[in-house]
Amino acid sequence: MFGDMMGMMGKLKEAQQKVEDTKKRLNTVLIDESSSDNLFKVTVTANREIKSISIADELLEDKEQLEDYLVLTINKAIAKASQINESELAAAAKDGMPNIPGLDMFK
């Protein structure tokens, strides 16, 4: 029984390390998103950190339009990044979890 508990604790530490490694790796996964007319582009990491923004000169003349582009395009990029982030972290956590009967958290 004690050996089983030590094995489970080891597996939990292993799962935690896999999640941390995945978080670091997700900093290198880049998501590019652009407006439908390509006047505004943004690149974010899968950890939802903005890496770059590109704005066409013509957008600088219309503050309201630029604000709309910012909100819409950045939100689309963040949504994609969140989806990748959540699925990758869930997979890493599930892969490292010990098999505990009755504790099936990741179905």
PDB file of N, CA and C in Angstrom:
ATOM      1  N   MET A   1       0.828  -1.199   0.000  1.00  0.00           N
ATOM      2  CA  MET A   1       0.000   0.000   0.000  1.00  0.00           C
ATOM      3  C   MET A   1       0.869   1.257   0.000  1.00  0.00           C
ATOM      4  N   PHE A   2       1.896   1.278   0.870  1.00  0.00           N
ATOM      5  CA  PHE A   2       2.768   2.442   0.957  1.00  0.00           C
ATOM      6  C   PHE A   2       3.549   2.630  -0.345  1.00  0.00           C
ATOM      7  N   GLY A   3       3.964   1.501  -0.933  1.00  0.00           N
ATOM      8  CA  GLY A   3       4.674   1.560  -2.214  1.00  0.00           C
ATOM      9  C   GLY A   3       3.784   2.134  -3.303  1.00  0.00           C
ATOM     10  N   ASP A   4       2.508   1.755  -3.281  1.00  0.00           N
ATOM     11  CA  ASP A   4       1.562   2.301  -4.254  1.00  0.00           C
ATOM     12  C   ASP A   4       1.431   3.814  -4.092  1.00  0.00           C
ATOM     13  N   MET A   5       1.372   4.252  -2.835  1.00  0.00           N
ATOM     14  CA  MET A   5       1.235   5.685  -2.557  1.00  0.00           C
ATOM     15  C   MET A   5       2.475   6.437  -3.037  1.00  0.00           C
ATOM     16  N   MET A   6       3.640   5.883  -2.820  1.00  0.00           N
ATOM     17  CA  MET A   6       4.876   6.532  -3.277  1.00  0.00           C
ATOM     18  C   MET A   6       4.922   6.572  -4.804  1.00  0.00           C
ATOM     19  N   GLY A   7       4.454   5.497  -5.419  1.00  0.00           N
ATOM     20  CA  GLY A   7       4.415   5.463  -6.885  1.00  0.00           C
ATOM     21  C   GLY A   7       3.475   6.519  -7.429  1.00  0.00           C
ATOM     22  N   MET A   8       2.312   6.668  -6.779  1.00  0.00           N
ATOM     23  CA  MET A   8       1.350   7.689  -7.213  1.00  0.00           C
ATOM     24  C   MET A   8       1.917   9.085  -7.024  1.00  0.00           C
ATOM     25  N   MET A   9       2.605   9.306  -5.916  1.00  0.00           N
ATOM     26  CA  MET A   9       3.197  10.624  -5.685  1.00  0.00           C
ATOM     27  C   MET A   9       4.245  10.925  -6.760  1.00  0.00           C
ATOM     28  N   GLY A  10       5.007   9.915  -7.112  1.00  0.00           N
ATOM     29  CA  GLY A  10       5.998  10.088  -8.173  1.00  0.00           C
ATOM     30  C   GLY A  10       5.337  10.423  -9.495  1.00  0.00           C
ATOM     31  N   LYS A  11       4.220   9.734  -9.793  1.00  0.00           N
ATOM     32  CA  LYS A  11       3.491   9.994 -11.029  1.00  0.00           C
ATOM     33  C   LYS A  11       2.902  11.416 -11.040  1.00  0.00           C
ATOM     34  N   LEU A  12       2.425  11.851  -9.868  1.00  0.00           N
ATOM     35  CA  LEU A  12       1.879  13.210  -9.783  1.00  0.00           C
ATOM     36  C   LEU A  12       2.965  14.251 -10.029  1.00  0.00           C
ATOM     37  N   LYS A  13       4.146  14.026  -9.481  1.00  0.00           N
ATOM     38  CA  LYS A  13       5.268  14.950  -9.724  1.00  0.00           C
ATOM     39  C   LYS A  13       5.641  14.942 -11.199  1.00  0.00           C
ATOM     40  N   GLU A  14       5.612  13.757 -11.781  1.00  0.00           N
ATOM     41  CA  GLU A  14       5.918  13.622 -13.204  1.00  0.00           C
ATOM     42  C   GLU A  14       4.883  14.381 -14.048  1.00  0.00           C
ATOM     43  N   ALA A  15       3.611  14.262 -13.674  1.00  0.00           N
ATOM     44  CA  ALA A  15       2.545  14.969 -14.383  1.00  0.00           C
ATOM     45  C   ALA A  15       2.738  16.476 -14.263  1.00  0.00           C
ATOM     46  N   GLN A  16       3.089  16.923 -13.072  1.00  0.00           N
ATOM     47  CA  GLN A  16       3.312  18.350 -12.849  1.00  0.00           C
ATOM     48  C   GLN A  16       4.465  18.847 -13.723  1.00  0.00           C
ATOM     49  N   GLN A  17       5.524  18.052 -13.828  1.00  0.00           N
ATOM     50  CA  GLN A  17       6.669  18.439 -14.652  1.00  0.00           C
ATOM     51  C   GLN A  17       6.279  18.494 -16.125  1.00  0.00           C
ATOM     52  N   LYS A  18       5.453  17.529 -16.569  1.00  0.00           N
ATOM     53  CA  LYS A  18       5.002  17.537 -17.963  1.00  0.00           C
ATOM     54  C   LYS A  18       4.184  18.787 -18.260  1.00  0.00           C
ATOM     55  N   VAL A  19       3.339  19.185 -17.328  1.00  0.00           N
ATOM     56  CA  VAL A  19       2.537  20.391 -17.516  1.00  0.00           C
ATOM     57  C   VAL A  19       3.452  21.611 -17.597  1.00  0.00           C
ATOM     58  N   GLU A  20       4.428  21.693 -16.721  1.00  0.00           N
ATOM     59  CA  GLU A  20       5.358  22.835 -16.745  1.00  0.00           C
ATOM     60  C   GLU A  20       6.157  22.863 -18.051  1.00  0.00           C
ATOM     61  N   ASP A  21       6.613  21.696 -18.502  1.00  0.00           N
ATOM     62  CA  ASP A  21       7.343  21.623 -19.773  1.00  0.00           C
ATOM     63  C   ASP A  21       6.453  22.050 -20.938  1.00  0.00           C
ATOM     64  N   THR A  22       5.197  21.647 -20.893  1.00  0.00           N
ATOM     65  CA  THR A  22       4.246  22.020 -21.944  1.00  0.00           C
ATOM     66  C   THR A  22       4.019  23.526 -21.940  1.00  0.00           C
ATOM     67  N   LYS A  23       3.896  24.127 -20.766  1.00  0.00           N
ATOM     68  CA  LYS A  23       3.727  25.590 -20.685  1.00  0.00           C
ATOM     69  C   LYS A  23       4.899  26.302 -21.337  1.00  0.00           C
ATOM     70  N   LYS A  24       6.109  25.828 -21.079  1.00  0.00           N
ATOM     71  CA  LYS A  24       7.294  26.443 -21.688  1.00  0.00           C
ATOM     72  C   LYS A  24       7.272  26.277 -23.204  1.00  0.00           C
ATOM     73  N   ARG A  25       6.905  25.081 -23.656  1.00  0.00           N
ATOM     74  CA  ARG A  25       6.858  24.822 -25.097  1.00  0.00           C
ATOM     75  C   ARG A  25       5.814  25.691 -25.772  1.00  0.00           C
ATOM     76  N   LEU A  26       4.699  25.933 -25.105  1.00  0.00           N
ATOM     77  CA  LEU A  26       3.631  26.747 -25.692  1.00  0.00           C
ATOM     78  C   LEU A  26       4.056  28.195 -25.910  1.00  0.00           C
ATOM     79  N   ASN A  27       5.117  28.627 -25.240  1.00  0.00           N
ATOM     80  CA  ASN A  27       5.659  29.970 -25.503  1.00  0.00           C
ATOM     81  C   ASN A  27       6.259  30.059 -26.898  1.00  0.00           C
ATOM     82  N   THR A  28       6.587  28.908 -27.498  1.00  0.00           N
ATOM     83  CA  THR A  28       7.197  28.899 -28.829  1.00  0.00           C
ATOM     84  C   THR A  28       6.177  28.620 -29.936  1.00  0.00           C
ATOM     85  N   VAL A  29       4.937  28.285 -29.542  1.00  0.00           N
ATOM     86  CA  VAL A  29       3.882  28.038 -30.537  1.00  0.00           C
ATOM     87  C   VAL A  29       3.232  29.382 -30.876  1.00  0.00           C
ATOM     88  N   LEU A  30       3.361  29.787 -32.141  1.00  0.00           N
ATOM     89  CA  LEU A  30       2.864  31.092 -32.564  1.00  0.00           C
ATOM     90  C   LEU A  30       1.590  30.960 -33.381  1.00  0.00           C
ATOM     91  N   ILE A  31       0.635  31.830 -33.088  1.00  0.00           N
ATOM     92  CA  ILE A  31      -0.629  31.878 -33.811  1.00  0.00           C
ATOM     93  C   ILE A  31      -0.699  33.220 -34.519  1.00  0.00           C
ATOM     94  N   ASP A  32      -0.822  33.182 -35.833  1.00  0.00           N
ATOM     95  CA  ASP A  32      -0.960  34.397 -36.630  1.00  0.00           C
ATOM     96  C   ASP A  32      -2.429  34.589 -36.968  1.00  0.00           C
ATOM     97  N   GLU A  33      -2.901  35.791 -36.782  1.00  0.00           N
ATOM     98  CA  GLU A  33      -4.292  36.126 -37.113  1.00  0.00           C
ATOM     99  C   GLU A  33      -4.285  37.463 -37.828  1.00  0.00           C
ATOM    100  N   SER A  34      -5.149  37.598 -38.814  1.00  0.00           N
ATOM    101  CA  SER A  34      -5.227  38.878 -39.523  1.00  0.00           C
ATOM    102  C   SER A  34      -6.675  39.206 -39.831  1.00  0.00           C
ATOM    103  N   SER A  35      -6.899  40.475 -40.072  1.00  0.00           N
ATOM    104  CA  SER A  35      -8.238  40.917 -40.464  1.00  0.00           C
ATOM    105  C   SER A  35      -8.531  40.348 -41.854  1.00  0.00           C
ATOM    106  N   SER A  36      -9.784  40.332 -42.227  1.00  0.00           N
ATOM    107  CA  SER A  36     -10.171  39.732 -43.510  1.00  0.00           C
ATOM    108  C   SER A  36      -9.504  40.418 -44.704  1.00  0.00           C
ATOM    109  N   ASP A  37      -9.180  41.689 -44.567  1.00  0.00           N
ATOM    110  CA  ASP A  37      -8.518  42.416 -45.652  1.00  0.00           C
ATOM    111  C   ASP A  37      -7.004  42.541 -45.458  1.00  0.00           C
ATOM    112  N   ASN A  38      -6.479  41.876 -44.440  1.00  0.00           N
ATOM    113  CA  ASN A  38      -5.041  41.848 -44.131  1.00  0.00           C
ATOM    114  C   ASN A  38      -4.443  43.219 -43.802  1.00  0.00           C
ATOM    115  N   LEU A  39      -5.256  44.159 -43.362  1.00  0.00           N
ATOM    116  CA  LEU A  39      -4.737  45.464 -42.977  1.00  0.00           C
ATOM    117  C   LEU A  39      -4.197  45.461 -41.548  1.00  0.00           C
ATOM    118  N   PHE A  40      -4.619  44.475 -40.786  1.00  0.00           N
ATOM    119  CA  PHE A  40      -4.171  44.356 -39.397  1.00  0.00           C
ATOM    120  C   PHE A  40      -3.787  42.907 -39.137  1.00  0.00           C
ATOM    121  N   LYS A  41      -2.598  42.710 -38.569  1.00  0.00           N
ATOM    122  CA  LYS A  41      -2.123  41.356 -38.265  1.00  0.00           C
ATOM    123  C   LYS A  41      -1.564  41.324 -36.851  1.00  0.00           C
ATOM    124  N   VAL A  42      -1.783  40.200 -36.199  1.00  0.00           N
ATOM    125  CA  VAL A  42      -1.266  40.017 -34.844  1.00  0.00           C
ATOM    126  C   VAL A  42      -0.713  38.595 -34.726  1.00  0.00           C
ATOM    127  N   THR A  43       0.344  38.459 -33.961  1.00  0.00           N
ATOM    128  CA  THR A  43       0.913  37.149 -33.649  1.00  0.00           C
ATOM    129  C   THR A  43       0.945  37.012 -32.135  1.00  0.00           C
ATOM    130  N   VAL A  44       0.380  35.902 -31.637  1.00  0.00           N
ATOM    131  CA  VAL A  44       0.384  35.608 -30.201  1.00  0.00           C
ATOM    132  C   VAL A  44       0.954  34.214 -29.981  1.00  0.00           C
ATOM    133  N   THR A  45       1.437  33.977 -28.760  1.00  0.00           N
ATOM    134  CA  THR A  45       1.874  32.632 -28.407  1.00  0.00           C
ATOM    135  C   THR A  45       0.669  31.841 -27.930  1.00  0.00           C
ATOM    136  N   ALA A  46       0.823  30.534 -27.834  1.00  0.00           N
ATOM    137  CA  ALA A  46      -0.254  29.686 -27.313  1.00  0.00           C
ATOM    138  C   ALA A  46      -0.487  29.960 -25.827  1.00  0.00           C
ATOM    139  N   ASN A  47       0.407  30.691 -25.194  1.00  0.00           N
ATOM    140  CA  ASN A  47       0.200  31.129 -23.813  1.00  0.00           C
ATOM    141  C   ASN A  47      -0.433  32.520 -23.768  1.00  0.00           C
ATOM    142  N   ARG A  48      -0.951  32.959 -24.907  1.00  0.00           N
ATOM    143  CA  ARG A  48      -1.730  34.198 -25.028  1.00  0.00           C
ATOM    144  C   ARG A  48      -0.914  35.470 -24.779  1.00  0.00           C
ATOM    145  N   GLU A  49       0.315  35.460 -25.211  1.00  0.00           N
ATOM    146  CA  GLU A  49       1.172  36.642 -25.114  1.00  0.00           C
ATOM    147  C   GLU A  49       1.349  37.223 -26.510  1.00  0.00           C
ATOM    148  N   ILE A  50       1.054  38.514 -26.657  1.00  0.00           N
ATOM    149  CA  ILE A  50       1.200  39.164 -27.964  1.00  0.00           C
ATOM    150  C   ILE A  50       2.680  39.304 -28.289  1.00  0.00           C
ATOM    151  N   LYS A  51       3.058  38.838 -29.489  1.00  0.00           N
ATOM    152  CA  LYS A  51       4.455  38.912 -29.928  1.00  0.00           C
ATOM    153  C   LYS A  51       4.669  40.022 -30.947  1.00  0.00           C
ATOM    154  N   SER A  52       3.675  40.233 -31.823  1.00  0.00           N
ATOM    155  CA  SER A  52       3.834  41.310 -32.806  1.00  0.00           C
ATOM    156  C   SER A  52       2.478  41.773 -33.303  1.00  0.00           C
ATOM    157  N   ILE A  53       2.469  43.023 -33.754  1.00  0.00           N
ATOM    158  CA  ILE A  53       1.283  43.634 -34.347  1.00  0.00           C
ATOM    159  C   ILE A  53       1.744  44.399 -35.579  1.00  0.00           C
ATOM    160  N   SER A  54       0.991  44.245 -36.664  1.00  0.00           N
ATOM    161  CA  SER A  54       1.281  44.960 -37.902  1.00  0.00           C
ATOM    162  C   SER A  54       0.023  45.709 -38.321  1.00  0.00           C
ATOM    163  N   ILE A  55       0.166  47.016 -38.546  1.00  0.00           N
ATOM    164  CA  ILE A  55      -0.973  47.867 -38.890  1.00  0.00           C
ATOM    165  C   ILE A  55      -0.678  48.573 -40.208  1.00  0.00           C
ATOM    166  N   ALA A  56      -1.578  48.426 -41.175  1.00  0.00           N
ATOM    167  CA  ALA A  56      -1.428  49.128 -42.452  1.00  0.00           C
ATOM    168  C   ALA A  56      -1.588  50.633 -42.220  1.00  0.00           C
ATOM    169  N   ASP A  57      -0.819  51.411 -42.950  1.00  0.00           N
ATOM    170  CA  ASP A  57      -0.838  52.868 -42.790  1.00  0.00           C
ATOM    171  C   ASP A  57      -2.242  53.452 -42.912  1.00  0.00           C
ATOM    172  N   GLU A  58      -3.045  52.912 -43.806  1.00  0.00           N
ATOM    173  CA  GLU A  58      -4.386  53.480 -44.014  1.00  0.00           C
ATOM    174  C   GLU A  58      -5.277  53.340 -42.788  1.00  0.00           C
ATOM    175  N   LEU A  59      -4.996  52.373 -41.925  1.00  0.00           N
ATOM    176  CA  LEU A  59      -5.785  52.229 -40.702  1.00  0.00           C
ATOM    177  C   LEU A  59      -5.456  53.313 -39.678  1.00  0.00           C
ATOM    178  N   LEU A  60      -4.285  53.894 -39.797  1.00  0.00           N
ATOM    179  CA  LEU A  60      -3.872  54.924 -38.843  1.00  0.00           C
ATOM    180  C   LEU A  60      -4.671  56.210 -39.012  1.00  0.00           C
ATOM    181  N   GLU A  61      -5.379  56.326 -40.117  1.00  0.00           N
ATOM    182  CA  GLU A  61      -6.165  57.524 -40.387  1.00  0.00           C
ATOM    183  C   GLU A  61      -7.562  57.460 -39.779  1.00  0.00           C
ATOM    184  N   ASP A  62      -7.984  56.272 -39.339  1.00  0.00           N
ATOM    185  CA  ASP A  62      -9.337  56.094 -38.812  1.00  0.00           C
ATOM    186  C   ASP A  62      -9.267  55.388 -37.464  1.00  0.00           C
ATOM    187  N   LYS A  63      -9.256  56.178 -36.405  1.00  0.00           N
ATOM    188  CA  LYS A  63      -9.101  55.650 -35.052  1.00  0.00           C
ATOM    189  C   LYS A  63     -10.159  54.605 -34.705  1.00  0.00           C
ATOM    190  N   GLU A  64     -11.412  54.869 -35.037  1.00  0.00           N
ATOM    191  CA  GLU A  64     -12.503  53.947 -34.715  1.00  0.00           C
ATOM    192  C   GLU A  64     -12.333  52.606 -35.426  1.00  0.00           C
ATOM    193  N   GLN A  65     -11.983  52.681 -36.695  1.00  0.00           N
ATOM    194  CA  GLN A  65     -11.795  51.457 -37.466  1.00  0.00           C
ATOM    195  C   GLN A  65     -10.612  50.656 -36.903  1.00  0.00           C
ATOM    196  N   LEU A  66      -9.539  51.346 -36.570  1.00  0.00           N
ATOM    197  CA  LEU A  66      -8.376  50.679 -35.993  1.00  0.00           C
ATOM    198  C   LEU A  66      -8.739  49.984 -34.689  1.00  0.00           C
ATOM    199  N   GLU A  67      -9.492  50.665 -33.850  1.00  0.00           N
ATOM    200  CA  GLU A  67      -9.916  50.057 -32.579  1.00  0.00           C
ATOM    201  C   GLU A  67     -10.746  48.803 -32.828  1.00  0.00           C
ATOM    202  N   ASP A  68     -11.642  48.851 -33.812  1.00  0.00           N
ATOM    203  CA  ASP A  68     -12.448  47.679 -34.154  1.00  0.00           C
ATOM    204  C   ASP A  68     -11.562  46.522 -34.604  1.00  0.00           C
ATOM    205  N   TYR A  69     -10.594  46.820 -35.458  1.00  0.00           N
ATOM    206  CA  TYR A  69      -9.666  45.798 -35.941  1.00  0.00           C
ATOM    207  C   TYR A  69      -8.879  45.185 -34.774  1.00  0.00           C
ATOM    208  N   LEU A  70      -8.416  46.047 -33.889  1.00  0.00           N
ATOM    209  CA  LEU A  70      -7.665  45.561 -32.730  1.00  0.00           C
ATOM    210  C   LEU A  70      -8.487  44.565 -31.916  1.00  0.00           C
ATOM    211  N   VAL A  71      -9.683  44.959 -31.551  1.00  0.00           N
ATOM    212  CA  VAL A  71     -10.530  44.119 -30.701  1.00  0.00           C
ATOM    213  C   VAL A  71     -10.862  42.801 -31.394  1.00  0.00           C
ATOM    214  N   LEU A  72     -11.365  42.882 -32.618  1.00  0.00           N
ATOM    215  CA  LEU A  72     -11.806  41.677 -33.323  1.00  0.00           C
ATOM    216  C   LEU A  72     -10.659  40.697 -33.594  1.00  0.00           C
ATOM    217  N   THR A  73      -9.567  41.207 -34.130  1.00  0.00           N
ATOM    218  CA  THR A  73      -8.469  40.326 -34.534  1.00  0.00           C
ATOM    219  C   THR A  73      -7.728  39.756 -33.339  1.00  0.00           C
ATOM    220  N   ILE A  74      -7.478  40.581 -32.341  1.00  0.00           N
ATOM    221  CA  ILE A  74      -6.784  40.077 -31.146  1.00  0.00           C
ATOM    222  C   ILE A  74      -7.657  39.058 -30.416  1.00  0.00           C
ATOM    223  N   ASN A  75      -8.955  39.306 -30.326  1.00  0.00           N
ATOM    224  CA  ASN A  75      -9.837  38.332 -29.676  1.00  0.00           C
ATOM    225  C   ASN A  75      -9.850  37.001 -30.416  1.00  0.00           C
ATOM    226  N   LYS A  76      -9.843  37.026 -31.761  1.00  0.00           N
ATOM    227  CA  LYS A  76      -9.794  35.785 -32.531  1.00  0.00           C
ATOM    228  C   LYS A  76      -8.485  35.042 -32.262  1.00  0.00           C
ATOM    229  N   ALA A  77      -7.381  35.771 -32.202  1.00  0.00           N
ATOM    230  CA  ALA A  77      -6.083  35.140 -31.949  1.00  0.00           C
ATOM    231  C   ALA A  77      -6.036  34.543 -30.542  1.00  0.00           C
ATOM    232  N   ILE A  78      -6.553  35.262 -29.572  1.00  0.00           N
ATOM    233  CA  ILE A  78      -6.562  34.770 -28.191  1.00  0.00           C
ATOM    234  C   ILE A  78      -7.450  33.530 -28.063  1.00  0.00           C
ATOM    235  N   ALA A  79      -8.577  33.511 -28.762  1.00  0.00           N
ATOM    236  CA  ALA A  79      -9.463  32.342 -28.718  1.00  0.00           C
ATOM    237  C   ALA A  79      -8.754  31.112 -29.276  1.00  0.00           C
ATOM    238  N   LYS A  80      -8.047  31.268 -30.389  1.00  0.00           N
ATOM    239  CA  LYS A  80      -7.291  30.145 -30.961  1.00  0.00           C
ATOM    240  C   LYS A  80      -6.190  29.700 -30.010  1.00  0.00           C
ATOM    241  N   ALA A  81      -5.476  30.674 -29.442  1.00  0.00           N
ATOM    242  CA  ALA A  81      -4.395  30.357 -28.507  1.00  0.00           C
ATOM    243  C   ALA A  81      -4.933  29.629 -27.281  1.00  0.00           C
ATOM    244  N   SER A  82      -6.071  30.063 -26.769  1.00  0.00           N
ATOM    245  CA  SER A  82      -6.677  29.431 -25.593  1.00  0.00           C
ATOM    246  C   SER A  82      -7.056  27.994 -25.880  1.00  0.00           C
ATOM    247  N   GLN A  83      -7.610  27.754 -27.053  1.00  0.00           N
ATOM    248  CA  GLN A  83      -8.003  26.395 -27.425  1.00  0.00           C
ATOM    249  C   GLN A  83      -6.777  25.478 -27.472  1.00  0.00           C
ATOM    250  N   ILE A  84      -5.716  25.935 -28.090  1.00  0.00           N
ATOM    251  CA  ILE A  84      -4.484  25.143 -28.171  1.00  0.00           C
ATOM    252  C   ILE A  84      -3.915  24.938 -26.772  1.00  0.00           C
ATOM    253  N   ASN A  85      -3.853  26.006 -25.995  1.00  0.00           N
ATOM    254  CA  ASN A  85      -3.304  25.950 -24.648  1.00  0.00           C
ATOM    255  C   ASN A  85      -4.040  24.932 -23.790  1.00  0.00           C
ATOM    256  N   GLU A  86      -5.353  25.030 -23.764  1.00  0.00           N
ATOM    257  CA  GLU A  86      -6.148  24.155 -22.907  1.00  0.00           C
ATOM    258  C   GLU A  86      -6.040  22.693 -23.324  1.00  0.00           C
ATOM    259  N   SER A  87      -6.074  22.423 -24.629  1.00  0.00           N
ATOM    260  CA  SER A  87      -5.995  21.029 -25.066  1.00  0.00           C
ATOM    261  C   SER A  87      -4.612  20.443 -24.809  1.00  0.00           C
ATOM    262  N   GLU A  88      -3.576  21.225 -25.012  1.00  0.00           N
ATOM    263  CA  GLU A  88      -2.208  20.736 -24.771  1.00  0.00           C
ATOM    264  C   GLU A  88      -1.956  20.474 -23.285  1.00  0.00           C
ATOM    265  N   LEU A  89      -2.390  21.405 -22.436  1.00  0.00           N
ATOM    266  CA  LEU A  89      -2.181  21.221 -20.993  1.00  0.00           C
ATOM    267  C   LEU A  89      -3.012  20.063 -20.457  1.00  0.00           C
ATOM    268  N   ALA A  90      -4.232  19.903 -20.945  1.00  0.00           N
ATOM    269  CA  ALA A  90      -5.069  18.783 -20.510  1.00  0.00           C
ATOM    270  C   ALA A  90      -4.439  17.460 -20.927  1.00  0.00           C
ATOM    271  N   ALA A  91      -3.905  17.411 -22.144  1.00  0.00           N
ATOM    272  CA  ALA A  91      -3.254  16.183 -22.614  1.00  0.00           C
ATOM    273  C   ALA A  91      -2.021  15.872 -21.779  1.00  0.00           C
ATOM    274  N   ALA A  92      -1.241  16.891 -21.451  1.00  0.00           N
ATOM    275  CA  ALA A  92      -0.034  16.675 -20.640  1.00  0.00           C
ATOM    276  C   ALA A  92      -0.401  16.191 -19.243  1.00  0.00           C
ATOM    277  N   ALA A  93      -1.426  16.779 -18.655  1.00  0.00           N
ATOM    278  CA  ALA A  93      -1.844  16.388 -17.309  1.00  0.00           C
ATOM    279  C   ALA A  93      -2.408  14.973 -17.311  1.00  0.00           C
ATOM    280  N   LYS A  94      -3.234  14.664 -18.297  1.00  0.00           N
ATOM    281  CA  LYS A  94      -3.845  13.336 -18.362  1.00  0.00           C
ATOM    282  C   LYS A  94      -2.783  12.270 -18.576  1.00  0.00           C
ATOM    283  N   ASP A  95      -1.834  12.550 -19.444  1.00  0.00           N
ATOM    284  CA  ASP A  95      -0.777  11.591 -19.759  1.00  0.00           C
ATOM    285  C   ASP A  95       0.054  11.237 -18.529  1.00  0.00           C
ATOM    286  N   GLY A  96       0.243  12.197 -17.643  1.00  0.00           N
ATOM    287  CA  GLY A  96       1.099  11.954 -16.487  1.00  0.00           C
ATOM    288  C   GLY A  96       0.377  11.509 -15.233  1.00  0.00           C
ATOM    289  N   MET A  97      -0.948  11.491 -15.256  1.00  0.00           N
ATOM    290  CA  MET A  97      -1.702  11.144 -14.046  1.00  0.00           C
ATOM    291  C   MET A  97      -1.654   9.641 -13.775  1.00  0.00           C
ATOM    292  N   PRO A  98      -1.517   9.277 -12.506  1.00  0.00           N
ATOM    293  CA  PRO A  98      -1.578   7.856 -12.165  1.00  0.00           C
ATOM    294  C   PRO A  98      -3.002   7.346 -12.330  1.00  0.00           C
ATOM    295  N   ASN A  99      -3.134   6.065 -12.550  1.00  0.00           N
ATOM    296  CA  ASN A  99      -4.455   5.452 -12.705  1.00  0.00           C
ATOM    297  C   ASN A  99      -5.042   5.186 -11.328  1.00  0.00           C
ATOM    298  N   ILE A 100      -5.912   6.088 -10.881  1.00  0.00           N
ATOM    299  CA  ILE A 100      -6.541   5.960  -9.572  1.00  0.00           C
ATOM    300  C   ILE A 100      -7.989   5.555  -9.806  1.00  0.00           C
ATOM    301  N   PRO A 101      -8.374   4.367  -9.379  1.00  0.00           N
ATOM    302  CA  PRO A 101      -9.757   3.925  -9.615  1.00  0.00           C
ATOM    303  C   PRO A 101     -10.768   4.922  -9.020  1.00  0.00           C
ATOM    304  N   GLY A 102     -11.803   5.212  -9.806  1.00  0.00           N
ATOM    305  CA  GLY A 102     -12.854   6.113  -9.366  1.00  0.00           C
ATOM    306  C   GLY A 102     -12.521   7.580  -9.527  1.00  0.00           C
ATOM    307  N   LEU A 103     -11.311   7.892  -9.978  1.00  0.00           N
ATOM    308  CA  LEU A 103     -10.891   9.286 -10.137  1.00  0.00           C
ATOM    309  C   LEU A 103     -10.538   9.507 -11.604  1.00  0.00           C
ATOM    310  N   ASP A 104     -11.578   9.568 -12.422  1.00  0.00           N
ATOM    311  CA  ASP A 104     -11.384   9.747 -13.860  1.00  0.00           C
ATOM    312  C   ASP A 104     -11.761  11.173 -14.209  1.00  0.00           C
ATOM    313  N   MET A 105     -10.828  12.115 -13.962  1.00  0.00           N
ATOM    314  CA  MET A 105     -11.100  13.544 -14.110  1.00  0.00           C
ATOM    315  C   MET A 105     -11.054  14.010 -15.553  1.00  0.00           C
ATOM    316  N   PHE A 106     -10.379  13.300 -16.434  1.00  0.00           N
ATOM    317  CA  PHE A 106     -10.134  13.807 -17.780  1.00  0.00           C
ATOM    318  C   PHE A 106     -10.847  12.988 -18.841  1.00  0.00           C
ATOM    319  N   LYS A 107     -12.119  12.768 -18.702  1.00  0.00           N
ATOM    320  CA  LYS A 107     -12.865  12.034 -19.724  1.00  0.00           C
ATOM    321  C   LYS A 107     -13.363  12.963 -20.775  1.00  0.00           C
TER     322      LYS A 107
END
